[in-house]
Steps between C-alpha positions, in 0.01 A plus 500: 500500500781726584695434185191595305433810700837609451487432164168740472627734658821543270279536195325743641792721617631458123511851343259338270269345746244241416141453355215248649572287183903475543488427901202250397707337278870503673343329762193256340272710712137657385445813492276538789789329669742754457251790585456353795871419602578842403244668763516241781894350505674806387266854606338264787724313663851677404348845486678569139322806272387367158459726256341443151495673219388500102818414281490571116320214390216579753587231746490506890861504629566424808843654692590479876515935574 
């Protein structure tokens, strides 16, 4: 669980950051899955500020702020 965490958590911190779809598929997860993980493990539990945000294409990204 940790590993995977981690692992979520470094996308997210990429300068890039990460859509529903990409986190969905890094980690065979459905989307609900990862909306979920991304308000209760990491604003929840570890108290970390999400940010989202529209990138060219129109997509949700998703960036630890």
């Amino acid at each position: 669980q940790d590993s995977k965490q981690a692992k979520l958590i470094a996308m997210l911190r990429s300068p890039a950051g990460a859509t529903i779809e990409q986190i969905a598929k890094a980690f065979d997860w459905q989307p609900h899955t990862v909306r979920g993980v991304l308000s209760g493990a990491l604003k929840k539990k570890l108290g970390l500020t999400i940010k989202s945000e529209k990138n060219e294409d129109k997509e949700r990204v998703y960036r630890i702020g």
